[in-house]
Amino acid sequence: GRKIKDGSGIAVLSIGHPGNFVTTALRELRTEGLNPAHYDMRFVKPLDEEMLHEVFSKFNKVITVEDGTVVGGFGSAILEFMAANNYKADLKILGIPDRLVEHGTLKQLQAECGFDAAGIVTAIREMMKDSVRVEIFQ
């Protein structure tokens, strides 16, 4: 993986195309004084454990963003990594929920699933003000 942007308070881990939505969201949040870090994980298997150790040693609030399923996907792999390494952090997983998603344009579906730029902005704002432990967007 690679660090796209240094930041503080919260780290966003993205995989694939939704990383572009993260970049847009962070640009918007900068005007509010929020400065999350952004890491592009590049691949799910194998996880870049060295980078994840860096992330979880610096941040206790982390959001994962993927365009895959939240059950058994990238966010789940991050949860497994946290458990295996005894990391305790608040984690919010954004992706395709484990339920029927109706038909629509790609843009509509990304918004419905909460991993478009607006959904990421909302998730970051909520996480910065609340303690969530583990939350999976459903």
JSON list of C-alpha atoms in Angstrom, two decimals:
[
{"chain": "A", "resi": 1, "resn": "GLY", "atom": "CA", "xyz": [0.00, 0.00, 0.00]},
{"chain": "A", "resi": 2, "resn": "ARG", "atom": "CA", "xyz": [0.90, 3.66, 0.06]},
{"chain": "A", "resi": 3, "resn": "LYS", "atom": "CA", "xyz": [0.12, 6.68, 2.15]},
{"chain": "A", "resi": 4, "resn": "ILE", "atom": "CA", "xyz": [-1.75, 9.20, 0.01]},
{"chain": "A", "resi": 5, "resn": "LYS", "atom": "CA", "xyz": [-2.05, 11.90, 2.67]},
{"chain": "A", "resi": 6, "resn": "ASP", "atom": "CA", "xyz": [-0.78, 12.42, 6.18]},
{"chain": "A", "resi": 7, "resn": "GLY", "atom": "CA", "xyz": [-3.34, 13.53, 8.69]},
{"chain": "A", "resi": 8, "resn": "SER", "atom": "CA", "xyz": [-4.55, 13.44, 12.26]},
{"chain": "A", "resi": 9, "resn": "GLY", "atom": "CA", "xyz": [-7.50, 12.18, 14.28]},
{"chain": "A", "resi": 10, "resn": "ILE", "atom": "CA", "xyz": [-8.70, 9.53, 11.86]},
{"chain": "A", "resi": 11, "resn": "ALA", "atom": "CA", "xyz": [-7.31, 7.33, 9.09]},
{"chain": "A", "resi": 12, "resn": "VAL", "atom": "CA", "xyz": [-9.22, 6.28, 5.98]},
{"chain": "A", "resi": 13, "resn": "LEU", "atom": "CA", "xyz": [-8.11, 3.05, 4.31]},
{"chain": "A", "resi": 14, "resn": "SER", "atom": "CA", "xyz": [-9.34, 2.64, 0.75]},
{"chain": "A", "resi": 15, "resn": "ILE", "atom": "CA", "xyz": [-9.08, -0.08, -1.84]},
{"chain": "A", "resi": 16, "resn": "GLY", "atom": "CA", "xyz": [-9.56, 0.54, -5.56]},
{"chain": "A", "resi": 17, "resn": "HIS", "atom": "CA", "xyz": [-11.67, 3.21, -7.24]},
{"chain": "A", "resi": 18, "resn": "PRO", "atom": "CA", "xyz": [-13.43, 4.50, -4.07]},
{"chain": "A", "resi": 19, "resn": "GLY", "atom": "CA", "xyz": [-10.07, 6.03, -3.13]},
{"chain": "A", "resi": 20, "resn": "ASN", "atom": "CA", "xyz": [-11.01, 8.82, -5.56]},
{"chain": "A", "resi": 21, "resn": "PHE", "atom": "CA", "xyz": [-14.13, 9.48, -3.49]},
{"chain": "A", "resi": 22, "resn": "VAL", "atom": "CA", "xyz": [-11.96, 9.63, -0.35]},
{"chain": "A", "resi": 23, "resn": "THR", "atom": "CA", "xyz": [-9.72, 12.26, -1.98]},
{"chain": "A", "resi": 24, "resn": "THR", "atom": "CA", "xyz": [-12.78, 14.37, -2.86]},
{"chain": "A", "resi": 25, "resn": "ALA", "atom": "CA", "xyz": [-14.23, 13.97, 0.64]},
{"chain": "A", "resi": 26, "resn": "LEU", "atom": "CA", "xyz": [-10.98, 14.99, 2.35]},
{"chain": "A", "resi": 27, "resn": "ARG", "atom": "CA", "xyz": [-10.76, 18.10, 0.18]},
{"chain": "A", "resi": 28, "resn": "GLU", "atom": "CA", "xyz": [-14.24, 19.11, 1.39]},
{"chain": "A", "resi": 29, "resn": "LEU", "atom": "CA", "xyz": [-13.43, 18.36, 5.05]},
{"chain": "A", "resi": 30, "resn": "ARG", "atom": "CA", "xyz": [-10.29, 20.50, 4.92]},
{"chain": "A", "resi": 31, "resn": "THR", "atom": "CA", "xyz": [-12.55, 23.58, 4.89]},
{"chain": "A", "resi": 32, "resn": "GLU", "atom": "CA", "xyz": [-13.99, 22.41, 8.25]},
{"chain": "A", "resi": 33, "resn": "GLY", "atom": "CA", "xyz": [-10.56, 22.00, 9.82]},
{"chain": "A", "resi": 34, "resn": "LEU", "atom": "CA", "xyz": [-10.67, 18.19, 9.72]},
{"chain": "A", "resi": 35, "resn": "ASN", "atom": "CA", "xyz": [-7.49, 16.53, 8.48]},
{"chain": "A", "resi": 36, "resn": "PRO", "atom": "CA", "xyz": [-7.87, 12.73, 8.17]},
{"chain": "A", "resi": 37, "resn": "ALA", "atom": "CA", "xyz": [-5.04, 10.62, 6.80]},
{"chain": "A", "resi": 38, "resn": "HIS", "atom": "CA", "xyz": [-5.62, 8.54, 3.65]},
{"chain": "A", "resi": 39, "resn": "TYR", "atom": "CA", "xyz": [-3.98, 5.21, 2.86]},
{"chain": "A", "resi": 40, "resn": "ASP", "atom": "CA", "xyz": [-4.44, 3.37, -0.44]},
{"chain": "A", "resi": 41, "resn": "MET", "atom": "CA", "xyz": [-4.11, -0.30, 0.44]},
{"chain": "A", "resi": 42, "resn": "ARG", "atom": "CA", "xyz": [-3.75, -1.31, -3.26]},
{"chain": "A", "resi": 43, "resn": "PHE", "atom": "CA", "xyz": [-4.59, -4.97, -2.60]},
{"chain": "A", "resi": 44, "resn": "VAL", "atom": "CA", "xyz": [-6.51, -7.05, -0.07]},
{"chain": "A", "resi": 45, "resn": "LYS", "atom": "CA", "xyz": [-4.50, -10.27, -0.21]},
{"chain": "A", "resi": 46, "resn": "PRO", "atom": "CA", "xyz": [-2.00, -10.21, 1.24]},
{"chain": "A", "resi": 47, "resn": "LEU", "atom": "CA", "xyz": [-2.65, -7.18, 3.44]},
{"chain": "A", "resi": 48, "resn": "ASP", "atom": "CA", "xyz": [0.20, -4.71, 3.81]},
{"chain": "A", "resi": 49, "resn": "GLU", "atom": "CA", "xyz": [0.68, -5.54, 7.49]},
{"chain": "A", "resi": 50, "resn": "GLU", "atom": "CA", "xyz": [3.64, -3.18, 7.92]},
{"chain": "A", "resi": 51, "resn": "MET", "atom": "CA", "xyz": [1.49, -0.24, 6.86]},
{"chain": "A", "resi": 52, "resn": "LEU", "atom": "CA", "xyz": [-1.43, -1.44, 9.00]},
{"chain": "A", "resi": 53, "resn": "HIS", "atom": "CA", "xyz": [0.81, -1.60, 12.07]},
{"chain": "A", "resi": 54, "resn": "GLU", "atom": "CA", "xyz": [1.78, 2.02, 11.32]},
{"chain": "A", "resi": 55, "resn": "VAL", "atom": "CA", "xyz": [-1.89, 3.02, 10.97]},
{"chain": "A", "resi": 56, "resn": "PHE", "atom": "CA", "xyz": [-3.08, 1.35, 14.18]},
{"chain": "A", "resi": 57, "resn": "SER", "atom": "CA", "xyz": [-0.12, 2.64, 16.19]},
{"chain": "A", "resi": 58, "resn": "LYS", "atom": "CA", "xyz": [-1.04, 6.23, 15.17]},
{"chain": "A", "resi": 59, "resn": "PHE", "atom": "CA", "xyz": [-4.85, 6.18, 14.94]},
{"chain": "A", "resi": 60, "resn": "ASN", "atom": "CA", "xyz": [-7.67, 4.93, 17.16]},
{"chain": "A", "resi": 61, "resn": "LYS", "atom": "CA", "xyz": [-10.36, 5.85, 14.62]},
{"chain": "A", "resi": 62, "resn": "VAL", "atom": "CA", "xyz": [-10.28, 4.16, 11.22]},
{"chain": "A", "resi": 63, "resn": "ILE", "atom": "CA", "xyz": [-12.70, 3.97, 8.29]},
{"chain": "A", "resi": 64, "resn": "THR", "atom": "CA", "xyz": [-12.41, 1.42, 5.49]},
{"chain": "A", "resi": 65, "resn": "VAL", "atom": "CA", "xyz": [-13.87, 2.19, 2.05]},
{"chain": "A", "resi": 66, "resn": "GLU", "atom": "CA", "xyz": [-14.41, -0.40, -0.66]},
{"chain": "A", "resi": 67, "resn": "ASP", "atom": "CA", "xyz": [-16.76, -1.10, -3.54]},
{"chain": "A", "resi": 68, "resn": "GLY", "atom": "CA", "xyz": [-17.01, -4.75, -2.51]},
{"chain": "A", "resi": 69, "resn": "THR", "atom": "CA", "xyz": [-19.18, -6.44, 0.07]},
{"chain": "A", "resi": 70, "resn": "VAL", "atom": "CA", "xyz": [-18.74, -5.44, 3.71]},
{"chain": "A", "resi": 71, "resn": "VAL", "atom": "CA", "xyz": [-19.15, -9.08, 4.80]},
{"chain": "A", "resi": 72, "resn": "GLY", "atom": "CA", "xyz": [-16.02, -11.04, 4.00]},
{"chain": "A", "resi": 73, "resn": "GLY", "atom": "CA", "xyz": [-14.44, -8.10, 2.20]},
{"chain": "A", "resi": 74, "resn": "PHE", "atom": "CA", "xyz": [-11.64, -5.63, 2.79]},
{"chain": "A", "resi": 75, "resn": "GLY", "atom": "CA", "xyz": [-13.14, -4.19, 5.99]},
{"chain": "A", "resi": 76, "resn": "SER", "atom": "CA", "xyz": [-13.57, -7.69, 7.41]},
{"chain": "A", "resi": 77, "resn": "ALA", "atom": "CA", "xyz": [-9.92, -8.42, 6.64]},
{"chain": "A", "resi": 78, "resn": "ILE", "atom": "CA", "xyz": [-8.97, -5.28, 8.60]},
{"chain": "A", "resi": 79, "resn": "LEU", "atom": "CA", "xyz": [-11.09, -6.49, 11.55]},
{"chain": "A", "resi": 80, "resn": "GLU", "atom": "CA", "xyz": [-9.30, -9.85, 11.43]},
{"chain": "A", "resi": 81, "resn": "PHE", "atom": "CA", "xyz": [-5.93, -8.06, 11.39]},
{"chain": "A", "resi": 82, "resn": "MET", "atom": "CA", "xyz": [-6.98, -5.95, 14.39]},
{"chain": "A", "resi": 83, "resn": "ALA", "atom": "CA", "xyz": [-8.09, -9.04, 16.33]},
{"chain": "A", "resi": 84, "resn": "ALA", "atom": "CA", "xyz": [-4.94, -11.02, 15.49]},
{"chain": "A", "resi": 85, "resn": "ASN", "atom": "CA", "xyz": [-2.73, -8.13, 16.62]},
{"chain": "A", "resi": 86, "resn": "ASN", "atom": "CA", "xyz": [-4.84, -7.02, 19.60]},
{"chain": "A", "resi": 87, "resn": "TYR", "atom": "CA", "xyz": [-5.51, -3.52, 18.23]},
{"chain": "A", "resi": 88, "resn": "LYS", "atom": "CA", "xyz": [-8.41, -1.70, 19.83]},
{"chain": "A", "resi": 89, "resn": "ALA", "atom": "CA", "xyz": [-9.74, 1.07, 17.62]},
{"chain": "A", "resi": 90, "resn": "ASP", "atom": "CA", "xyz": [-13.08, 2.42, 16.47]},
{"chain": "A", "resi": 91, "resn": "LEU", "atom": "CA", "xyz": [-13.70, 1.04, 12.97]},
{"chain": "A", "resi": 92, "resn": "LYS", "atom": "CA", "xyz": [-16.36, 1.96, 10.43]},
{"chain": "A", "resi": 93, "resn": "ILE", "atom": "CA", "xyz": [-16.67, -0.21, 7.30]},
{"chain": "A", "resi": 94, "resn": "LEU", "atom": "CA", "xyz": [-18.15, 1.36, 4.15]},
{"chain": "A", "resi": 95, "resn": "GLY", "atom": "CA", "xyz": [-19.01, -0.80, 1.14]},
{"chain": "A", "resi": 96, "resn": "ILE", "atom": "CA", "xyz": [-21.84, -2.83, -0.32]},
{"chain": "A", "resi": 97, "resn": "PRO", "atom": "CA", "xyz": [-24.12, -3.92, 2.54]},
{"chain": "A", "resi": 98, "resn": "ASP", "atom": "CA", "xyz": [-25.20, -7.50, 3.13]},
{"chain": "A", "resi": 99, "resn": "ARG", "atom": "CA", "xyz": [-28.73, -6.94, 1.85]},
{"chain": "A", "resi": 100, "resn": "LEU", "atom": "CA", "xyz": [-30.54, -6.59, -1.46]},
{"chain": "A", "resi": 101, "resn": "VAL", "atom": "CA", "xyz": [-29.42, -3.42, -3.23]},
{"chain": "A", "resi": 102, "resn": "GLU", "atom": "CA", "xyz": [-31.99, -2.19, -5.76]},
{"chain": "A", "resi": 103, "resn": "HIS", "atom": "CA", "xyz": [-31.15, -1.32, -9.36]},
{"chain": "A", "resi": 104, "resn": "GLY", "atom": "CA", "xyz": [-29.88, 2.14, -10.24]},
{"chain": "A", "resi": 105, "resn": "THR", "atom": "CA", "xyz": [-27.08, 4.02, -11.88]},
{"chain": "A", "resi": 106, "resn": "LEU", "atom": "CA", "xyz": [-23.60, 3.45, -10.51]},
{"chain": "A", "resi": 107, "resn": "LYS", "atom": "CA", "xyz": [-23.70, 6.90, -8.91]},
{"chain": "A", "resi": 108, "resn": "GLN", "atom": "CA", "xyz": [-27.06, 6.16, -7.25]},
{"chain": "A", "resi": 109, "resn": "LEU", "atom": "CA", "xyz": [-25.86, 2.80, -5.92]},
{"chain": "A", "resi": 110, "resn": "GLN", "atom": "CA", "xyz": [-22.63, 4.26, -4.53]},
{"chain": "A", "resi": 111, "resn": "ALA", "atom": "CA", "xyz": [-24.66, 6.93, -2.73]},
{"chain": "A", "resi": 112, "resn": "GLU", "atom": "CA", "xyz": [-27.18, 4.36, -1.42]},
{"chain": "A", "resi": 113, "resn": "CYS", "atom": "CA", "xyz": [-24.35, 2.19, -0.09]},
{"chain": "A", "resi": 114, "resn": "GLY", "atom": "CA", "xyz": [-22.69, 5.20, 1.55]},
{"chain": "A", "resi": 115, "resn": "PHE", "atom": "CA", "xyz": [-19.26, 5.05, -0.07]},
{"chain": "A", "resi": 116, "resn": "ASP", "atom": "CA", "xyz": [-19.53, 8.01, -2.45]},
{"chain": "A", "resi": 117, "resn": "ALA", "atom": "CA", "xyz": [-17.78, 11.25, -1.45]},
{"chain": "A", "resi": 118, "resn": "ALA", "atom": "CA", "xyz": [-20.84, 12.56, 0.44]},
{"chain": "A", "resi": 119, "resn": "GLY", "atom": "CA", "xyz": [-21.20, 9.30, 2.37]},
{"chain": "A", "resi": 120, "resn": "ILE", "atom": "CA", "xyz": [-17.53, 9.33, 3.30]},
{"chain": "A", "resi": 121, "resn": "VAL", "atom": "CA", "xyz": [-17.79, 12.94, 4.51]},
{"chain": "A", "resi": 122, "resn": "THR", "atom": "CA", "xyz": [-20.76, 11.96, 6.68]},
{"chain": "A", "resi": 123, "resn": "ALA", "atom": "CA", "xyz": [-18.97, 8.90, 8.07]},
{"chain": "A", "resi": 124, "resn": "ILE", "atom": "CA", "xyz": [-15.88, 10.94, 8.98]},
{"chain": "A", "resi": 125, "resn": "ARG", "atom": "CA", "xyz": [-17.94, 13.70, 10.64]},
{"chain": "A", "resi": 126, "resn": "GLU", "atom": "CA", "xyz": [-19.88, 11.12, 12.68]},
{"chain": "A", "resi": 127, "resn": "MET", "atom": "CA", "xyz": [-16.79, 9.22, 13.70]},
{"chain": "A", "resi": 128, "resn": "MET", "atom": "CA", "xyz": [-14.96, 12.38, 14.77]},
{"chain": "A", "resi": 129, "resn": "LYS", "atom": "CA", "xyz": [-17.75, 13.31, 17.18]},
{"chain": "A", "resi": 130, "resn": "ASP", "atom": "CA", "xyz": [-18.75, 9.84, 18.42]},
{"chain": "A", "resi": 131, "resn": "SER", "atom": "CA", "xyz": [-17.15, 6.69, 19.72]},
{"chain": "A", "resi": 132, "resn": "VAL", "atom": "CA", "xyz": [-18.48, 3.92, 17.49]},
{"chain": "A", "resi": 133, "resn": "ARG", "atom": "CA", "xyz": [-16.33, 0.83, 18.31]},
{"chain": "A", "resi": 134, "resn": "VAL", "atom": "CA", "xyz": [-17.23, -1.20, 15.18]},
{"chain": "A", "resi": 135, "resn": "GLU", "atom": "CA", "xyz": [-19.90, -0.14, 12.71]},
{"chain": "A", "resi": 136, "resn": "ILE", "atom": "CA", "xyz": [-20.73, -1.71, 9.37]},
{"chain": "A", "resi": 137, "resn": "PHE", "atom": "CA", "xyz": [-22.82, 0.37, 6.98]},
{"chain": "A", "resi": 138, "resn": "GLN", "atom": "CA", "xyz": [-26.04, -1.56, 6.35]}
]
